[in-house]
Coordinates of C-alpha atoms in Angstrom, one line a residue:
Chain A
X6 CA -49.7 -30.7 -89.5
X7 CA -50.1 -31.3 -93.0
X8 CA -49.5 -34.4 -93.0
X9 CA -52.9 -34.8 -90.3
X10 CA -54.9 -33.3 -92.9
X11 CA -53.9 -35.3 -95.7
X12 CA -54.5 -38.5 -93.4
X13 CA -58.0 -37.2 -92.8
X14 CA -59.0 -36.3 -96.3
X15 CA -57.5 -39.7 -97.1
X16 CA -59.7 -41.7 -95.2
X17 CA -62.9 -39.7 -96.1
X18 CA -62.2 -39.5 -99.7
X19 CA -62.1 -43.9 -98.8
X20 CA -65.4 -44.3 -96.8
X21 CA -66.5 -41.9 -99.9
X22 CA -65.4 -43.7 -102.8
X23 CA -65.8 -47.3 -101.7
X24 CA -69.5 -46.4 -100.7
X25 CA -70.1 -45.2 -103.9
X26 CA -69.1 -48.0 -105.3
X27 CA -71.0 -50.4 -103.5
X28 CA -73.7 -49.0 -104.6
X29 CA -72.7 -48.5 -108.1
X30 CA -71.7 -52.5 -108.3
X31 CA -74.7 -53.2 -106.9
X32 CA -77.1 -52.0 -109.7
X33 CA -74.0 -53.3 -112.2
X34 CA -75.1 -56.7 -111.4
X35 CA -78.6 -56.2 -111.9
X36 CA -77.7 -54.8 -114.9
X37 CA -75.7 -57.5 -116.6
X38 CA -77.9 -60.1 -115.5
X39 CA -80.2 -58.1 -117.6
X40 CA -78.1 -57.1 -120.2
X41 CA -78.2 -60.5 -122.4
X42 CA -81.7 -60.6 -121.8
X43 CA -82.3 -56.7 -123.5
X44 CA -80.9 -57.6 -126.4
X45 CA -82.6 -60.8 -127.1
X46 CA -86.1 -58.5 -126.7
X47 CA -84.8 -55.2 -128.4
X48 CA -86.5 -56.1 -131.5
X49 CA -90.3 -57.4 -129.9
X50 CA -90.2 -54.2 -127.7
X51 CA -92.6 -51.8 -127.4
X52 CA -92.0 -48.0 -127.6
X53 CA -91.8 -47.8 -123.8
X54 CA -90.1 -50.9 -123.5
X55 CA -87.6 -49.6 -126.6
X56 CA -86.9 -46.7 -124.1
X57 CA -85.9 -48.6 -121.4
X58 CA -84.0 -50.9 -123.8
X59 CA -81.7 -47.4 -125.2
X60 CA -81.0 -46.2 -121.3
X61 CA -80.0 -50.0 -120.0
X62 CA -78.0 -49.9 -123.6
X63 CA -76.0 -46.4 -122.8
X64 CA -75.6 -47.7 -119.4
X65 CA -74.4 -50.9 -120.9
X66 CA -71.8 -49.0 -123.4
X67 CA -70.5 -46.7 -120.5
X68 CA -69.5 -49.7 -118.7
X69 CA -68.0 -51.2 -121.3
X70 CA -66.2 -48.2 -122.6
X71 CA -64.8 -47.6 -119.0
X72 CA -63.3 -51.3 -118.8
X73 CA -60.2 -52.4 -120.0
X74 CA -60.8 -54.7 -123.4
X75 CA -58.4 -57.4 -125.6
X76 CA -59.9 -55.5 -128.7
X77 CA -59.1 -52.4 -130.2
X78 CA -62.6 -51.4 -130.7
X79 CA -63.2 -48.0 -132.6
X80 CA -66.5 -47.4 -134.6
X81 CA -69.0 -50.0 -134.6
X82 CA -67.4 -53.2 -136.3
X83 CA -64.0 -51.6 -137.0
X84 CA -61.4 -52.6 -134.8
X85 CA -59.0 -54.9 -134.6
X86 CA -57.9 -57.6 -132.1
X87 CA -55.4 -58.1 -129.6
X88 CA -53.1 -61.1 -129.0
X89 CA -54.0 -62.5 -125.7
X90 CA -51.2 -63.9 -123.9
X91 CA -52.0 -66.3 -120.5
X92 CA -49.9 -67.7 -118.0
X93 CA -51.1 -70.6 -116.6
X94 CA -49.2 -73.9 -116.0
X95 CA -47.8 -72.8 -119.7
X96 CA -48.0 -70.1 -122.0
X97 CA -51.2 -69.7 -123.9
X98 CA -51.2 -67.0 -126.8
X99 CA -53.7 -66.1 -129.3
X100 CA -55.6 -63.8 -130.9
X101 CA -58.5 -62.0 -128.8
X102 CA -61.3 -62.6 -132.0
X103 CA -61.0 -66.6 -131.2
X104 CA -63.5 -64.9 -128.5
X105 CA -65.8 -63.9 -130.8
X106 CA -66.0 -67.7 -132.8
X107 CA -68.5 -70.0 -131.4
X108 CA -69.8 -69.1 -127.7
X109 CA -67.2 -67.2 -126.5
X110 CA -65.2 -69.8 -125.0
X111 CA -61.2 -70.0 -126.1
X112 CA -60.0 -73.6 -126.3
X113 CA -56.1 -73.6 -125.3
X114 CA -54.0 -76.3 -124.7
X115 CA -56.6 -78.2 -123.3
X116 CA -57.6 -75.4 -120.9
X117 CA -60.9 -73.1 -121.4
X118 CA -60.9 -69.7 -121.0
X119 CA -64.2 -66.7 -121.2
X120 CA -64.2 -62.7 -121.0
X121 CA -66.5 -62.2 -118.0
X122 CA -69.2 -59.3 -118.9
X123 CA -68.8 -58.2 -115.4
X124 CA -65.5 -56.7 -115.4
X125 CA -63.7 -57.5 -118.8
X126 CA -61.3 -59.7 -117.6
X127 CA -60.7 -63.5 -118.7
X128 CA -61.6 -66.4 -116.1
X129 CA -60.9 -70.2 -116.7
X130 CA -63.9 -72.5 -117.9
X131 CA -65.3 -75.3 -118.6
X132 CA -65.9 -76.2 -121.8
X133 CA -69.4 -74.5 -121.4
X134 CA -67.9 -71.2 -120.9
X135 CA -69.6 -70.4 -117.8
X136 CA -68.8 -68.2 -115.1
X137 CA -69.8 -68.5 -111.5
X138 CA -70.8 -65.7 -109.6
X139 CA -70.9 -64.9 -106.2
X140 CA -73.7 -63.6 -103.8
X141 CA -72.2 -60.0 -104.3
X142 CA -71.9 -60.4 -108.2
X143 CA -68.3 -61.1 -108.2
X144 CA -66.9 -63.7 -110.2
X145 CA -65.4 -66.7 -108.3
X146 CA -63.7 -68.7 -110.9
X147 CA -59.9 -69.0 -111.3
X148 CA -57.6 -66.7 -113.3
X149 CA -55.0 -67.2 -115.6
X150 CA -52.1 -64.4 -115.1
X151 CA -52.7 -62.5 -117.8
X152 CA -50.2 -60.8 -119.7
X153 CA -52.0 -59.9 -122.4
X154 CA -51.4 -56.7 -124.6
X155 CA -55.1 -55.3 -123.9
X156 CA -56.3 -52.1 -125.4
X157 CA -55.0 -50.4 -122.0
X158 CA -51.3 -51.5 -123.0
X159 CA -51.5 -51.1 -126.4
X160 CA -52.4 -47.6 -125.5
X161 CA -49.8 -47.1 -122.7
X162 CA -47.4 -48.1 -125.3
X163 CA -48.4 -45.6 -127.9
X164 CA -48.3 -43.1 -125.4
X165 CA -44.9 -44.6 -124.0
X166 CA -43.7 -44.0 -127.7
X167 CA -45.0 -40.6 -128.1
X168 CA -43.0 -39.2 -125.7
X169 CA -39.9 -40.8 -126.4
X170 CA -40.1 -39.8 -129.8
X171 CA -41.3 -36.0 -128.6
X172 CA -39.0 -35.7 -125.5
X173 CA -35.7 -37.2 -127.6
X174 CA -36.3 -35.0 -130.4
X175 CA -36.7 -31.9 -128.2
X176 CA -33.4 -32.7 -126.5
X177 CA -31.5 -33.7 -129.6
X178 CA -33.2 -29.9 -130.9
X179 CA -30.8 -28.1 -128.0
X180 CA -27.5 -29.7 -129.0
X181 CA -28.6 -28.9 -133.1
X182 CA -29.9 -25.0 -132.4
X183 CA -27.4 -23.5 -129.8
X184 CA -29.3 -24.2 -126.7
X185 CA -32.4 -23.1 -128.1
X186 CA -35.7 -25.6 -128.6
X187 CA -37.5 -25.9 -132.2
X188 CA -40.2 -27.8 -133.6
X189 CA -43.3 -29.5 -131.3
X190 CA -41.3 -30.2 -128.5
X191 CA -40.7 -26.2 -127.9
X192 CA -44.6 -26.7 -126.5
X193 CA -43.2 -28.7 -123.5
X194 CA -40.3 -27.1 -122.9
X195 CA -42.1 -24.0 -120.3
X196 CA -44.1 -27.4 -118.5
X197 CA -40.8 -28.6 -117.9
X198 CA -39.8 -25.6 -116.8
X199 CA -43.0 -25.1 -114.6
X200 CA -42.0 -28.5 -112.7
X201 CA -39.1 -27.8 -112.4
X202 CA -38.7 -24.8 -110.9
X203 CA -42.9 -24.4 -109.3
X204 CA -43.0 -28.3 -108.3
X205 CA -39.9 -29.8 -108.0
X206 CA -37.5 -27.0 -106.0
X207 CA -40.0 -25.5 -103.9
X208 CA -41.5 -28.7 -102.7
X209 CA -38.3 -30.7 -102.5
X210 CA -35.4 -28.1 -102.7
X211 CA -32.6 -26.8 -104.4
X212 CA -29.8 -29.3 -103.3
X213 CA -31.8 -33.2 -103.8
X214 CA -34.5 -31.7 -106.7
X215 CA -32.0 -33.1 -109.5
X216 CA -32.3 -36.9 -108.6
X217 CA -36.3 -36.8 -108.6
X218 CA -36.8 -34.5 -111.7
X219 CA -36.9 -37.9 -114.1
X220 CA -39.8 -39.4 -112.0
X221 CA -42.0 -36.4 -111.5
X222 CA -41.5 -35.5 -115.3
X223 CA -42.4 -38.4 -116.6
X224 CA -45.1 -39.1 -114.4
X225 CA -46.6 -36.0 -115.3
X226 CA -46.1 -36.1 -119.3
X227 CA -47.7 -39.6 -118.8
X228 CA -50.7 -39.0 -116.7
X229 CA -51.3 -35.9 -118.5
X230 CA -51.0 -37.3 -122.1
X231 CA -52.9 -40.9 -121.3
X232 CA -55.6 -38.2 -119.9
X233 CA -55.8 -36.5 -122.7
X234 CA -56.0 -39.2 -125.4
X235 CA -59.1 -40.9 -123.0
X236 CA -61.2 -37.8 -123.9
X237 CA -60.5 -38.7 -127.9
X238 CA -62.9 -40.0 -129.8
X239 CA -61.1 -42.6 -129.0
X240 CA -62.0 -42.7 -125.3
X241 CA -59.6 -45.1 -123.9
X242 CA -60.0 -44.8 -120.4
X243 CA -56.3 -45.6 -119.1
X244 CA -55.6 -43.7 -116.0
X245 CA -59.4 -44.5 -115.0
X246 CA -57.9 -48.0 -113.9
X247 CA -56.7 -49.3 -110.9
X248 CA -54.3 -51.1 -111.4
X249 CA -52.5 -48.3 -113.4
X250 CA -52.9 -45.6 -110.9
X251 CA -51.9 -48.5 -108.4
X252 CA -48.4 -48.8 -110.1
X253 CA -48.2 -44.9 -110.6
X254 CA -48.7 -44.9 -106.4
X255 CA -46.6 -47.5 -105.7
X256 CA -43.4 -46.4 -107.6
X257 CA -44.1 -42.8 -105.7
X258 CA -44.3 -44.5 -102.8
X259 CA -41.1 -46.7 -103.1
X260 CA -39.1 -43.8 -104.2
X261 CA -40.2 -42.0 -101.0
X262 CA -39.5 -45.4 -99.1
X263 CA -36.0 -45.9 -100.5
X264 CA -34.5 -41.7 -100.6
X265 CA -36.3 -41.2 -97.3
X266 CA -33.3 -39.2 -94.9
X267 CA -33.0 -40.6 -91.3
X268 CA -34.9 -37.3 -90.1
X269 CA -38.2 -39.0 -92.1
X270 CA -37.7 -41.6 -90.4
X271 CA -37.2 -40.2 -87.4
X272 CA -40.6 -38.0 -87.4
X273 CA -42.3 -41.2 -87.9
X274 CA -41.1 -43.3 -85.3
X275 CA -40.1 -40.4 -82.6
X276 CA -41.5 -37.6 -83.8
X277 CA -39.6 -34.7 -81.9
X278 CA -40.7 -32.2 -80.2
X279 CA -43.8 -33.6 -78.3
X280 CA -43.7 -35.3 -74.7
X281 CA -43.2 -38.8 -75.0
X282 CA -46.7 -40.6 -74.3
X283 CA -47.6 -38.6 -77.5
X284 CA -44.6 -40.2 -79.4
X285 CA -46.1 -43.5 -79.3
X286 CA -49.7 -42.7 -80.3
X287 CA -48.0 -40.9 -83.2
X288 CA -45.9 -43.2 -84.5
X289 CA -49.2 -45.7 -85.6
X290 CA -50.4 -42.6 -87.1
X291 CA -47.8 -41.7 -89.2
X292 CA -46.5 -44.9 -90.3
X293 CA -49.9 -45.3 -91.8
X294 CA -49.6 -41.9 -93.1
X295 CA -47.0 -43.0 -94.9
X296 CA -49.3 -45.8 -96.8
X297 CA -52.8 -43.7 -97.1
X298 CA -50.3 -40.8 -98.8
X299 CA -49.6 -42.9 -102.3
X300 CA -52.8 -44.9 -101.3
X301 CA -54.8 -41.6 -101.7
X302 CA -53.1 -40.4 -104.6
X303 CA -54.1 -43.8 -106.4
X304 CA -57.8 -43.2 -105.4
X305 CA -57.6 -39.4 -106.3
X306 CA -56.4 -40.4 -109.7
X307 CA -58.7 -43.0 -110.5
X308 CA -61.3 -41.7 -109.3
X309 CA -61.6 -38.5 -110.9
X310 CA -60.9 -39.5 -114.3
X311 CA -63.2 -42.6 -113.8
X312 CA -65.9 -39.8 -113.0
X313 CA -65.5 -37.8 -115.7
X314 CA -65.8 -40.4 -118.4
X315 CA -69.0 -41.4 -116.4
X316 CA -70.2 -37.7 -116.4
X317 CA -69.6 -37.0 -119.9
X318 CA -70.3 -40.1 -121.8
X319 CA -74.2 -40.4 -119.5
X320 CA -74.5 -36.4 -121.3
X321 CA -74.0 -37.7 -124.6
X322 CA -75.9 -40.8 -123.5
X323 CA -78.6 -38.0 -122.6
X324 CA -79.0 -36.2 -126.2
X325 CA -80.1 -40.2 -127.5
X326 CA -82.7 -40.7 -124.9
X327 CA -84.2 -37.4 -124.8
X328 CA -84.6 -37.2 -128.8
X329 CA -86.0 -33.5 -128.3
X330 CA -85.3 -30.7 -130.2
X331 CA -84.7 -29.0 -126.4
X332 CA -82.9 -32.0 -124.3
X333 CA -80.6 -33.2 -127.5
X334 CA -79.0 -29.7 -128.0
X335 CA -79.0 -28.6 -124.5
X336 CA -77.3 -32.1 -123.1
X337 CA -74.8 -32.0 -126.3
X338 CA -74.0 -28.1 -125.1
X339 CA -73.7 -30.0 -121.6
X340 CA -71.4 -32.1 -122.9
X341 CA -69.4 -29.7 -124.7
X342 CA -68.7 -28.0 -122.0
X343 CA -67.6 -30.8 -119.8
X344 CA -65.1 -32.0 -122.5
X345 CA -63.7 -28.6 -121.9
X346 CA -63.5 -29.1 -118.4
X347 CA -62.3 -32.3 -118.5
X348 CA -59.4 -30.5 -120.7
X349 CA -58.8 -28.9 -117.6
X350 CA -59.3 -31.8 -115.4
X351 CA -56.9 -33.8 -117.3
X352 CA -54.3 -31.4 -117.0
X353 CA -55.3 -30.7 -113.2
X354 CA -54.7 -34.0 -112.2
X355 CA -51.9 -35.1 -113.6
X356 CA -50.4 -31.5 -112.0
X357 CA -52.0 -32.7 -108.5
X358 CA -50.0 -36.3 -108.6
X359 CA -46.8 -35.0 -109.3
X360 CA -47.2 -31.9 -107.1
X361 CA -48.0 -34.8 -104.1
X362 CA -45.2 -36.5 -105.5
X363 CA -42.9 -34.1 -105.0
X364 CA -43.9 -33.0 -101.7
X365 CA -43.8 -36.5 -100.6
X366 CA -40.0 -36.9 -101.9
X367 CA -39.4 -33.4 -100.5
X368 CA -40.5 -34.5 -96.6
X369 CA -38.4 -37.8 -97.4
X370 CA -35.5 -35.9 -98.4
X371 CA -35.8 -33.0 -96.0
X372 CA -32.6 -32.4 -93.6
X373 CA -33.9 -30.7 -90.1
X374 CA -30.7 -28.9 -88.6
X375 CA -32.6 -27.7 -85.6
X376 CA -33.8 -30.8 -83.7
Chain B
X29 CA -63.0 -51.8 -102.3
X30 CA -64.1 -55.1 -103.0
X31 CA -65.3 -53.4 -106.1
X32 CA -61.6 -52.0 -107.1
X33 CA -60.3 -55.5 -105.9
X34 CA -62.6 -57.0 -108.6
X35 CA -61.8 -54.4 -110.9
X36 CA -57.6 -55.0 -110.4
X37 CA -55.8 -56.5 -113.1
X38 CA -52.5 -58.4 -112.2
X39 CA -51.4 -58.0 -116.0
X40 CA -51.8 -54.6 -116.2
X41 CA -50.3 -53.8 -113.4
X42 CA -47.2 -55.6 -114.6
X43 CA -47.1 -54.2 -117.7
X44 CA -47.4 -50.6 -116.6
X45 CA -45.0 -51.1 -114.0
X46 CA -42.8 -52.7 -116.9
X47 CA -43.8 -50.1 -119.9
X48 CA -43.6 -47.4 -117.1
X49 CA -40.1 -47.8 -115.2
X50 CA -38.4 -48.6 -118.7
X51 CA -40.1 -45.3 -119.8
X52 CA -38.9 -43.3 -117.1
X53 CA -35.4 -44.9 -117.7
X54 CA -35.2 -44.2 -121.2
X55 CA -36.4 -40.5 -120.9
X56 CA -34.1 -39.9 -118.0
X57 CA -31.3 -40.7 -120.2
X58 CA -32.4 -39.6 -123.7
X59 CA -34.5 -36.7 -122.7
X60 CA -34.6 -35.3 -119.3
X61 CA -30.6 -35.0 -118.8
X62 CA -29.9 -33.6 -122.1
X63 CA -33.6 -31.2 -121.6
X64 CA -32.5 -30.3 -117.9
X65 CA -28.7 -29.8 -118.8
X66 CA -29.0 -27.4 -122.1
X67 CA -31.9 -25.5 -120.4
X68 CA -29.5 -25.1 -117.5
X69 CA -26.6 -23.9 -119.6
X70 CA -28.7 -21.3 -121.5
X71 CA -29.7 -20.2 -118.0
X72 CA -26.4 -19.8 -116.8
X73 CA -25.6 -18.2 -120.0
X74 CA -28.2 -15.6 -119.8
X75 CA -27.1 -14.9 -116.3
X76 CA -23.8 -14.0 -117.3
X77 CA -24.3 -12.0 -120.5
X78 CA -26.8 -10.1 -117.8
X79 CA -24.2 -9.7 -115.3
X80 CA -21.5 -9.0 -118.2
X81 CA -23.8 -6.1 -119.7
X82 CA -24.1 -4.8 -115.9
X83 CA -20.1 -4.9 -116.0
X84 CA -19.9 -3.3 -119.2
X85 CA -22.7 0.0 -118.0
X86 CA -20.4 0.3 -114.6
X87 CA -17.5 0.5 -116.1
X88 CA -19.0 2.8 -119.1
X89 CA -20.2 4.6 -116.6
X90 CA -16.7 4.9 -114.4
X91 CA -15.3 6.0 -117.4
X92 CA -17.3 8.2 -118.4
X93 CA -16.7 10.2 -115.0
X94 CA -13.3 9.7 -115.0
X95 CA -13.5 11.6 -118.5
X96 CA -15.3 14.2 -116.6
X97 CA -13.0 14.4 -113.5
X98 CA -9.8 14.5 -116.0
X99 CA -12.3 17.7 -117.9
X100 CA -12.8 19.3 -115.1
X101 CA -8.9 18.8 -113.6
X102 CA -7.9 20.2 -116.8
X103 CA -10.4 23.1 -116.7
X104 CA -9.0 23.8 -113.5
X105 CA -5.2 23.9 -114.4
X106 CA -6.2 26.1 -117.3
X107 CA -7.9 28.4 -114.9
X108 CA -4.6 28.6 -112.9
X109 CA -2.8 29.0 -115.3
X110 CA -4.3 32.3 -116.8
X111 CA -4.4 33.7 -113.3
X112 CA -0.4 33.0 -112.8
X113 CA 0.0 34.4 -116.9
X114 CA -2.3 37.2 -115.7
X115 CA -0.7 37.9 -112.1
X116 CA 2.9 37.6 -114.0
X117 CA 2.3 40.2 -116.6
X118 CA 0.6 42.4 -113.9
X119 CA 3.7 41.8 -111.6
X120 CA 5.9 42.4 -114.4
X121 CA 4.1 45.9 -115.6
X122 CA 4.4 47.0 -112.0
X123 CA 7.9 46.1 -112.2
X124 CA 8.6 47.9 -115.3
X125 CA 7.1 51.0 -114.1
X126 CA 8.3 50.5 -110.5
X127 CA 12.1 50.7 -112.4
X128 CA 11.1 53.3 -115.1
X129 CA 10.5 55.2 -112.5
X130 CA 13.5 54.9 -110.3
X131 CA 14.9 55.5 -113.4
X132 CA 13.4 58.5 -114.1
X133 CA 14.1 59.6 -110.3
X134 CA 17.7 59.0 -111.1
X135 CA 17.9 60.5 -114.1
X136 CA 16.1 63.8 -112.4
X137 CA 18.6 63.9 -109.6
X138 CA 21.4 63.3 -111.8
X139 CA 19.7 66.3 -114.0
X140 CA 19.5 68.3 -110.7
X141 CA 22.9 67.9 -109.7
X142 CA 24.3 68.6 -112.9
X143 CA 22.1 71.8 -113.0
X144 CA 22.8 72.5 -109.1
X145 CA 26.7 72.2 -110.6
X146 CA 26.0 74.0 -113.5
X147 CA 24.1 76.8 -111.2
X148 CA 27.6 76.6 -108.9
X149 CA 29.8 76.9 -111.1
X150 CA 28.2 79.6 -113.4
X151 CA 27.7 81.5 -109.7
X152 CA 31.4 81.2 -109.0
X153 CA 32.4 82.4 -112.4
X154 CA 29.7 85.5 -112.1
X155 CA 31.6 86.1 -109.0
X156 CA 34.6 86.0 -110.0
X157 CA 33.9 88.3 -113.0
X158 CA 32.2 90.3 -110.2
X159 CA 35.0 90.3 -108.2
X160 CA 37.2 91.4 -111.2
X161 CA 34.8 94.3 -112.5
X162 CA 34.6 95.5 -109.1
X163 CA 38.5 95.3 -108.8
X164 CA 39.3 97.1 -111.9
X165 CA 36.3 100.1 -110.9
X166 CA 37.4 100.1 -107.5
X167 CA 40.9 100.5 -109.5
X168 CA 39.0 103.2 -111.5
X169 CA 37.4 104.8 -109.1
X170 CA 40.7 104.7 -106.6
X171 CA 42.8 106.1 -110.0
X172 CA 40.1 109.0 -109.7
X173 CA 39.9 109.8 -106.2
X174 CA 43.3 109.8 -105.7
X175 CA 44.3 111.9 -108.0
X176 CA 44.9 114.7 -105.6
X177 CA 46.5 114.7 -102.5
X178 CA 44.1 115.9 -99.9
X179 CA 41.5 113.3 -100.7
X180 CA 44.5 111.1 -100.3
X181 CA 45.2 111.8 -96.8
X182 CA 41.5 112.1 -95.9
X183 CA 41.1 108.8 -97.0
X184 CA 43.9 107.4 -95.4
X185 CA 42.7 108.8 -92.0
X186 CA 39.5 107.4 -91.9
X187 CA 40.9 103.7 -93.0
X188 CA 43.0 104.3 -89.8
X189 CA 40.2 105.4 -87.9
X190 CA 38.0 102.4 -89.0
X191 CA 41.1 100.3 -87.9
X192 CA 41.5 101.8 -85.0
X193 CA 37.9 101.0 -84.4
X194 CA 38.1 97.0 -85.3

């Protein structure tokens, strides 16, 4: 039954989302076909025209903010860059500010590479640097794998290394005090309590919890903490990104997949207790319950957070634009109080992916005796 | 979704998957055994010193009515006690004056037959005195009746009649 409901949220929560973002794409091309252009007029502009020019601006900074970048931008002109590192026919590794020399075009090994505005990510070139679009906006030209530490990694490794350093040092504080946590990591030790004994048993159980706690703690510490640091000044949108809630979906998924009991299997492809026509319209269903489950927990993810960066950084966009001694104030209370609920939010969703997780693990794991 | 297709970044993916499983790896071994493990043993321990101070009140508790049953036992045995001590002495007063008396029975029969001998014999003796005074003034009186002759005879004929008679 559950399992129905989840399905059906799944897909609507797709149509949803992906019409959204149609539309949202839609004006994104308008707008960085228009981009270039705004800046070359920003300084001939008129005041209504200067208007126009801040809002298309904001717009232009959200976007950015929200994409993945090979600079560690912070404040202005402080930052610092990123090495770059391509696959493609050959290793190609260099510094992300060679983007920034000449026309934005990267020279190497005889091959030409370019940042697309569009969606951050580097295409190969011509020597000209340009970059083809499509009808729909989308970039057609090649891509280099790119393995390059981006601002997302470099972040993802921070984070990576602020919980080993926080988790080892709270478990090294157990053996030193007697069973008893000290310092910072004392903080964490009722969460991991929480999923352990509120997420992990009751969703999975007492006997197969064990095996799964590593997973769903980590997975929580990580979502929760890579959260938390995108609502920093900072604002390095990580688990607003695809490809990392994809990976955070997928490893669910194949730990489901690979610990799943012969009774998971069995509910899938024979599901008991229903006369047998049923059986086979079933088995469709739930085989692609078991995809639209981590698919919808990706979206969930992504979504959300993706949101709330959009939400609060067009509020803060807001107190610019208005330049009122009633709008500025009243969108910068605004956005006040959506940091605080994105505090919340944060913490919410990182709770909601590893609750799912474990009640995924917990119907892969579950033994029926009465079938 | 062509707009998350767009969006998807083969890279990242790889290195999150990468930075991400190594991460869970590392923490499983360096922080969530050792975490999971010493939270579990202070558990357990707090079960037990729970279930040990649960022992401890129970058996505090047994002993402490034991130590009221062994009170109350005792109570009781002194109670019997007394009453044995109490029914003794009253057994042995009653004795005492059950055999003073018999005694003192004894002693006044034994005064009585003494007295009834005493009584007997003084009766006898009086008697015999009696007997002997009465002799020697019947002598007397005899000596002085028949001290003449006629009398004599006269007497003599009326012992015969009075013989004659019997």
């Amino acid at each position: 039954m559950l399992n129905k409901i989840y399905i059906f949220i799944a897909v609507i929560a797709l149509f949803s989302v992906s019409n959204t973002f149609a539309q949202e794409h839609n004006e994104h091309v308008v707008k960085t076909i228009s981009h270039d252009e705004n800046k070359k007029h920003i300084d001939e502009s008129t005041h209504h025209g200067e208007k126009l020019n801040l809002k298309d601006q904001i717009k232009a900074d959200i976007k950015h903010h929200l994409q993945d970048s090979h600079d560690f931008h912070i404040w202005k002109n402080i930052g610092f860059p990123l090495p770059v590192i391509l696959w493609d026919e050959g290793l190609h590794v260099f510094l992300s500010s060679k983007f920034h020399e000449g026309n934005g075009v990267v020279e190497s090994n005889g091959k030409y590479y370019a940042i697309s505005h569009g969606n951050g990510h580097i295409y190969k070139t011509d020597a000209s640097g340009e970059i083809e679009h499509n009808e729909k906006g989308y970039e057609t030209n090649d891509k280099p794998l790119d393995l390059s530490i981006t601002k997302t990694v470099f972040m993802i490794m921070i984070t990576a290394l602020l919980m080993f350093l926080l988790f080892t040092s709270l478990a090294k504080s157990y053996t030193k005090n007697g069973g008893i946590a000290k310092g910072f990591g004392r903080l964490m030790e009722p969460i991991i309590l929480y999923i352990r004994d509120d997420i992990a048993i009751p969703n999975i159980g007492q006997k197969e919890y064990k095996k799964y706690m590593p997973y769903l703690l980590t997975v929580f510490f990580f979502v929760w903490f890579v959260n938390l640091f995108g609502l920093t000044p900072l604002g390095i949108n990580i688990t607003g990104n695809i490809a990392i809630t994809f990976t955070l979906a997928i490893i669910t998924y194949l730990i489901t997949t690979f610990t799943a009991k012969k009774d998971y299997w069995k509910h899938i492809f024979w599901m008991p207790g229903v006369p047998t026509p049923m059986k086979f319209v079933l088995a469709p269903i739930e085989l692609l319950g078991t995809l639209i489950k981590p698919f919808s927990l990706m979206i969930r993810l992504y979504a959300n957070m993706k949101a709330g960066h959009v939400v609060l950084m067009s509020i803060i966009g807001l107190m610019f634009v208005f330049k009122s001694w009633i709008g500025s104030p009243l969108s910068f209370g605004l956005a006040f109080a959506l940091s605080l609920l994105e505090l919340l939010v944060a913490a919410l969703q990182a709770y909601i992916f590893t609750m799912l997780s474990a009640l995924y693990f917990g119907a892969a794991s579950e033994e029926h005796e009465h079938h | 979704m062509d707009a998350l297709l767009n969006e998807f970044s083969v890279g990242l993916f790889i290195w999150q998957t990468l930075l991400f499983v190594g991460l869970i790896f590392l923490l499983k071994i360096f922080a969530w055994k050792p975490i999971l493990n010493a939270v579990e043993e202070r558990e357990e321990g707090i079960r037990k010193s729970l279930e040990g101070a649960e022992r401890a009140k129970q058996e505090m508790q047994n002993l402490k009515s034991d130590n009221e049953k062994i009170l109350k036992e005792a109570r009781a045995e002194r109670d019997t006690l007394l009453k044995e001590a109490r029914e003794m002495k009253e057994s042995i007063v009653s004795q005492a004056k059950e055999e003073a008396q018999l005694q003192a029975n004894k002693l006044m029969e034994q005064a009585k037959t003494a007295i009834q001998n005493e009584k007997a014999k003084a009766i006898t003796d009086m008697k015999n005195q009696m007997g002997e005074l009465s002799v020697s003034i019947a002598e007397k009186v005899v000596k002085n009746e028949l001290s003449n002759k006629d009398k004599q005879l006269q007497l003599i004929e009326q012992l015969l009649n009075e013989v004659t008679l019997n």
